[in-house]
CSV table of C-alpha atoms in Angstrom, one decimal:
chain,number,residue,atom,x,y,z
A,26,GLY,CA,-15.8,-15.1,19.5
A,27,ASN,CA,-12.3,-13.8,19.6
A,28,SER,CA,-11.4,-10.5,18.1
A,29,VAL,CA,-8.6,-8.0,17.8
A,30,THR,CA,-9.1,-4.3,17.2
A,31,GLN,CA,-6.3,-2.0,16.3
A,32,MET,CA,-6.2,1.6,15.4
A,33,GLU,CA,-6.7,2.5,11.8
A,34,GLY,CA,-3.9,4.0,9.8
A,35,PRO,CA,-1.9,5.2,8.3
A,36,VAL,CA,0.1,6.6,11.2
A,37,THR,CA,2.5,9.2,9.8
A,38,LEU,CA,5.4,10.3,12.0
A,39,SER,CA,8.7,12.1,11.6
A,40,GLU,CA,11.9,10.3,12.3
A,41,GLU,CA,12.7,10.1,16.1
A,42,ALA,CA,9.1,10.6,17.1
A,43,PHE,CA,7.4,8.4,19.7
A,44,LEU,CA,5.1,5.7,18.4
A,45,THR,CA,2.0,4.1,19.9
A,46,ILE,CA,-0.3,1.8,18.0
A,47,ASN,CA,-3.3,0.8,20.1
A,48,CYS,CA,-4.5,-2.8,20.2
A,49,THR,CA,-7.4,-4.2,22.3
A,50,TYR,CA,-8.8,-7.7,22.2
A,51,THR,CA,-11.7,-9.9,23.2
A,52,ALA,CA,-11.0,-13.5,24.0
A,53,THR,CA,-12.4,-16.4,26.0
A,54,GLY,CA,-9.7,-17.9,28.2
A,55,TYR,CA,-6.1,-16.6,28.5
A,56,PRO,CA,-4.7,-15.7,25.1
A,57,SER,CA,-1.1,-15.3,24.1
A,58,LEU,CA,-0.6,-11.9,22.4
A,59,PHE,CA,1.7,-11.0,19.5
A,60,TRP,CA,2.8,-8.1,17.3
A,61,TYR,CA,3.8,-8.8,13.8
A,62,VAL,CA,5.4,-6.6,11.2
A,63,GLN,CA,5.0,-6.8,7.4
A,64,TYR,CA,7.3,-5.0,5.0
A,65,PRO,CA,6.2,-4.4,1.4
A,66,GLY,CA,5.9,-7.6,-0.6
A,67,GLU,CA,6.9,-9.8,2.3
A,68,GLY,CA,5.2,-12.2,4.7
A,69,LEU,CA,4.6,-11.3,8.4
A,70,GLN,CA,7.4,-11.5,10.8
A,71,LEU,CA,7.0,-11.9,14.6
A,72,LEU,CA,8.1,-8.7,16.3
A,73,LEU,CA,7.3,-9.6,19.9
A,74,LYS,CA,5.0,-11.6,22.1
A,75,ALA,CA,3.7,-12.0,25.7
A,76,THR,CA,2.0,-15.1,27.0
A,77,LYS,CA,0.6,-13.9,30.4
A,78,ALA,CA,-0.7,-10.9,32.2
A,79,ASP,CA,1.8,-8.1,32.9
A,80,ASP,CA,4.4,-9.7,30.7
A,81,LYS,CA,6.3,-7.2,28.5
A,82,GLY,CA,7.4,-8.3,25.1
A,83,SER,CA,10.3,-6.3,23.5
A,84,ASN,CA,12.4,-6.4,20.4
A,85,LYS,CA,14.3,-3.9,18.2
A,86,GLY,CA,13.3,-1.0,20.5
A,87,PHE,CA,9.6,-1.9,20.3
A,88,GLU,CA,7.7,-2.8,23.5
A,89,ALA,CA,4.2,-4.0,24.4
A,90,THR,CA,2.7,-5.0,27.8
A,91,TYR,CA,0.0,-7.5,28.3
A,92,ARG,CA,-2.7,-5.7,30.2
A,93,LYS,CA,-5.4,-8.1,31.2
A,94,GLU,CA,-7.5,-5.6,33.1
A,95,THR,CA,-7.9,-3.4,30.0
A,96,THR,CA,-7.6,-6.2,27.5
A,97,SER,CA,-4.9,-4.3,25.7
A,98,PHE,CA,-1.5,-4.8,24.1
A,99,HIS,CA,-0.4,-1.4,22.8
A,100,LEU,CA,2.8,-1.3,20.7
A,101,GLU,CA,5.3,1.5,21.6
A,102,LYS,CA,8.7,2.7,20.4
A,103,GLY,CA,10.5,5.7,21.8
A,104,SER,CA,12.2,6.8,18.6
A,105,VAL,CA,11.1,5.6,15.2
A,106,GLN,CA,13.3,5.3,12.1
A,107,VAL,CA,12.4,5.5,8.4
A,108,SER,CA,13.2,1.7,8.3
A,109,ASP,CA,10.3,1.1,10.7
A,110,SER,CA,7.8,2.0,7.9
A,111,ALA,CA,5.7,-1.1,7.5
A,112,VAL,CA,2.3,-2.6,8.4
A,113,TYR,CA,1.9,-3.8,12.0
A,114,PHE,CA,-0.5,-6.5,13.0
A,115,CYS,CA,-1.7,-7.3,16.5
A,116,ALA,CA,-2.8,-10.9,17.1
A,117,LEU,CA,-3.9,-13.4,19.7
A,118,SER,CA,-3.9,-17.1,20.1
A,119,VAL,CA,-6.2,-19.0,22.4
A,120,SER,CA,-7.8,-22.4,22.5
A,121,SER,CA,-11.1,-22.6,20.7
A,122,GLY,CA,-12.7,-26.0,20.6
A,123,GLY,CA,-9.3,-27.6,21.0
A,124,SER,CA,-7.7,-25.7,18.1
A,125,TYR,CA,-5.4,-22.8,18.4
A,126,ILE,CA,-6.2,-20.5,15.5
A,127,PRO,CA,-4.7,-17.0,15.5
A,128,THR,CA,-6.9,-14.0,15.3
A,129,PHE,CA,-5.3,-11.0,13.6
A,130,GLY,CA,-6.2,-7.3,13.6
A,131,ARG,CA,-6.7,-5.5,10.3
A,132,GLY,CA,-3.2,-4.0,10.5
A,133,THR,CA,-1.9,-0.5,10.9
A,134,SER,CA,0.3,1.1,8.3
A,135,LEU,CA,3.2,3.2,9.7
A,136,ILE,CA,4.9,5.8,7.5
A,137,VAL,CA,8.0,7.4,8.9
A,138,HIS,CA,9.4,10.5,7.1
A,139,PRO,CA,13.0,11.7,7.4
B,25,ASP,CA,16.6,-20.1,11.7
B,26,VAL,CA,13.1,-21.6,11.4
B,27,LYS,CA,11.7,-21.4,8.0
B,28,VAL,CA,8.5,-21.6,6.0
B,29,THR,CA,9.1,-21.8,2.3
B,30,GLN,CA,6.5,-21.0,-0.3
B,31,SER,CA,7.3,-22.5,-3.7
B,32,SER,CA,6.6,-19.4,-5.8
B,33,ARG,CA,6.8,-15.6,-5.1
B,34,TYR,CA,4.8,-14.7,-8.2
B,35,LEU,CA,2.4,-16.7,-10.3
B,36,VAL,CA,0.2,-15.9,-13.3
B,37,LYS,CA,-2.5,-18.4,-14.2
B,38,ARG,CA,-5.4,-18.4,-16.6
B,39,THR,CA,-9.0,-18.6,-15.6
B,40,GLY,CA,-10.1,-22.2,-15.2
B,41,GLU,CA,-6.7,-23.6,-14.5
B,42,LYS,CA,-6.0,-25.8,-11.5
B,43,VAL,CA,-3.4,-24.1,-9.4
B,44,PHE,CA,-1.2,-25.6,-6.7
B,45,LEU,CA,0.5,-23.5,-4.0
B,46,GLU,CA,3.0,-25.4,-2.0
B,47,CYS,CA,4.3,-24.6,1.5
B,48,VAL,CA,7.0,-26.4,3.4
B,49,GLN,CA,8.2,-25.9,7.0
B,50,ASP,CA,11.3,-27.3,8.7
B,51,MET,CA,10.3,-26.8,12.3
B,52,ASP,CA,8.2,-30.0,13.0
B,53,HIS,CA,5.2,-27.7,13.6
B,54,GLU,CA,1.8,-29.4,14.1
B,55,ASN,CA,-0.3,-26.5,12.8
B,56,MET,CA,-0.2,-25.1,9.3
B,57,PHE,CA,-2.4,-22.4,7.8
B,58,TRP,CA,-3.3,-20.8,4.5
B,59,TYR,CA,-4.4,-17.1,4.4
B,60,ARG,CA,-5.2,-14.7,1.7
B,61,GLN,CA,-4.4,-11.1,2.1
B,62,ASP,CA,-6.3,-8.3,0.2
B,63,PRO,CA,-6.1,-4.6,0.7
B,64,GLY,CA,-8.6,-3.4,3.3
B,65,LEU,CA,-9.6,-6.9,4.2
B,66,GLY,CA,-6.7,-8.0,6.4
B,67,LEU,CA,-5.8,-11.6,6.7
B,68,ARG,CA,-8.5,-14.1,6.0
B,69,LEU,CA,-8.1,-17.8,6.9
B,70,ILE,CA,-8.8,-20.2,4.1
B,71,TYR,CA,-7.9,-23.6,5.7
B,72,PHE,CA,-5.8,-24.9,8.5
B,73,SER,CA,-4.4,-28.3,9.5
B,74,TYR,CA,-3.3,-29.5,13.0
B,75,ASP,CA,-2.0,-32.8,11.9
B,76,VAL,CA,-1.1,-34.9,8.9
B,77,LYS,CA,-4.2,-35.6,6.8
B,78,MET,CA,-6.3,-33.4,9.0
B,79,LYS,CA,-7.9,-30.2,7.7
B,80,GLU,CA,-10.4,-27.7,8.9
B,81,LYS,CA,-12.2,-25.0,6.9
B,82,GLY,CA,-11.4,-21.4,7.8
B,83,ASP,CA,-13.5,-18.3,7.0
B,84,ILE,CA,-13.4,-18.4,3.2
B,85,PRO,CA,-12.8,-22.0,2.0
B,86,GLU,CA,-15.0,-21.8,-1.1
B,87,GLY,CA,-13.1,-22.5,-4.3
B,88,TYR,CA,-10.1,-23.9,-2.4
B,89,SER,CA,-9.0,-27.3,-1.1
B,90,VAL,CA,-5.9,-28.4,0.8
B,91,SER,CA,-3.7,-31.4,1.2
B,92,ARG,CA,-1.4,-32.4,4.0
B,93,GLU,CA,0.1,-35.8,3.3
B,94,LYS,CA,3.3,-35.1,5.2
B,95,LYS,CA,3.8,-33.1,8.4
B,96,GLU,CA,6.1,-30.6,6.8
B,97,ARG,CA,4.0,-29.8,3.6
B,98,PHE,CA,0.7,-28.1,3.3
B,99,SER,CA,-0.7,-27.5,-0.2
B,100,LEU,CA,-3.4,-25.1,-1.3
B,101,ILE,CA,-5.3,-26.0,-4.4
B,102,LEU,CA,-7.5,-23.8,-6.5
B,103,GLU,CA,-9.6,-26.3,-8.4
B,104,SER,CA,-10.6,-23.8,-11.1
B,105,ALA,CA,-8.9,-20.5,-10.8
B,106,SER,CA,-11.1,-17.4,-11.1
B,107,THR,CA,-10.1,-13.7,-11.4
B,108,ASN,CA,-11.5,-13.0,-7.9
B,109,GLN,CA,-8.8,-15.3,-6.5
B,110,THR,CA,-6.1,-12.9,-7.5
B,111,SER,CA,-4.5,-12.2,-4.2
B,112,MET,CA,-1.5,-12.5,-1.9
B,113,TYR,CA,-1.4,-16.0,-0.4
B,114,LEU,CA,0.4,-16.5,2.9
B,115,CYS,CA,1.3,-19.8,4.5
B,116,ALA,CA,2.1,-20.0,8.3
B,117,SER,CA,2.9,-22.7,10.8
B,118,SER,CA,3.1,-23.0,14.5
B,119,LEU,CA,3.4,-25.4,17.4
B,120,TYR,CA,0.1,-26.9,18.5
B,121,THR,CA,-0.7,-24.2,21.1
B,122,GLY,CA,0.7,-21.3,19.1
B,123,ARG,CA,2.3,-19.8,22.2
B,124,ASN,CA,5.6,-19.2,20.5
B,125,GLY,CA,3.9,-17.4,17.6
B,126,TYR,CA,3.3,-18.2,14.0
B,127,THR,CA,6.0,-18.3,11.4
B,128,PHE,CA,5.0,-17.0,7.9
B,129,GLY,CA,6.4,-17.7,4.5
B,130,SER,CA,7.2,-14.8,2.2
B,131,GLY,CA,3.9,-15.1,0.3
B,132,THR,CA,2.8,-15.9,-3.2
B,133,ARG,CA,1.3,-13.2,-5.3
B,134,LEU,CA,-1.1,-14.9,-7.6
B,135,THR,CA,-2.7,-13.2,-10.6
B,136,VAL,CA,-5.5,-15.0,-12.5
B,137,VAL,CA,-6.1,-13.6,-15.9
């Protein structure tokens, strides 16, 4: 079956530090890959996506590159802010029996201190 | 902006009550999903639908049912609410292939007392 594994949190950083959240996946076929962000008490918001190998998704200073050879989609940001504190979910979507049901990782909590 | 709207942000219901959670999307999406989110367990799929009147069980359908009479609306029904159904419920929608991502509602925090 399909699965997404992401690093456990919480990840605690100081403001302006470099962020990496690792994500690896297992899927049959060629998945689309996503990063979502969830702020406290809210639903998930799409942060960025990539639909084919070597694509780079980017948004709000966050980036992730679709690496087919390592089945990875690591999230990076060069300089985090306190407002980036949230839970981040890696996800994939691929056809399974004709349906496209997303598979989500467990989420990684990011805490950024001033 | 595309939107998924969940009818309530917070609900408190009594054990044994029948509970309806409503979700409406305005994007003409084929797929709609209901998840519950609990600390340490991530997102768990309850039911999904890929077309009007079509529904498929997810990972944890027990105690729930769904209804999709119109394309834009997907309802989650707790036939007889129990305290172990206290949770955050999230609705999402997408185009059929999901390639553009999944749009989530703001969630409904349900407490069953």
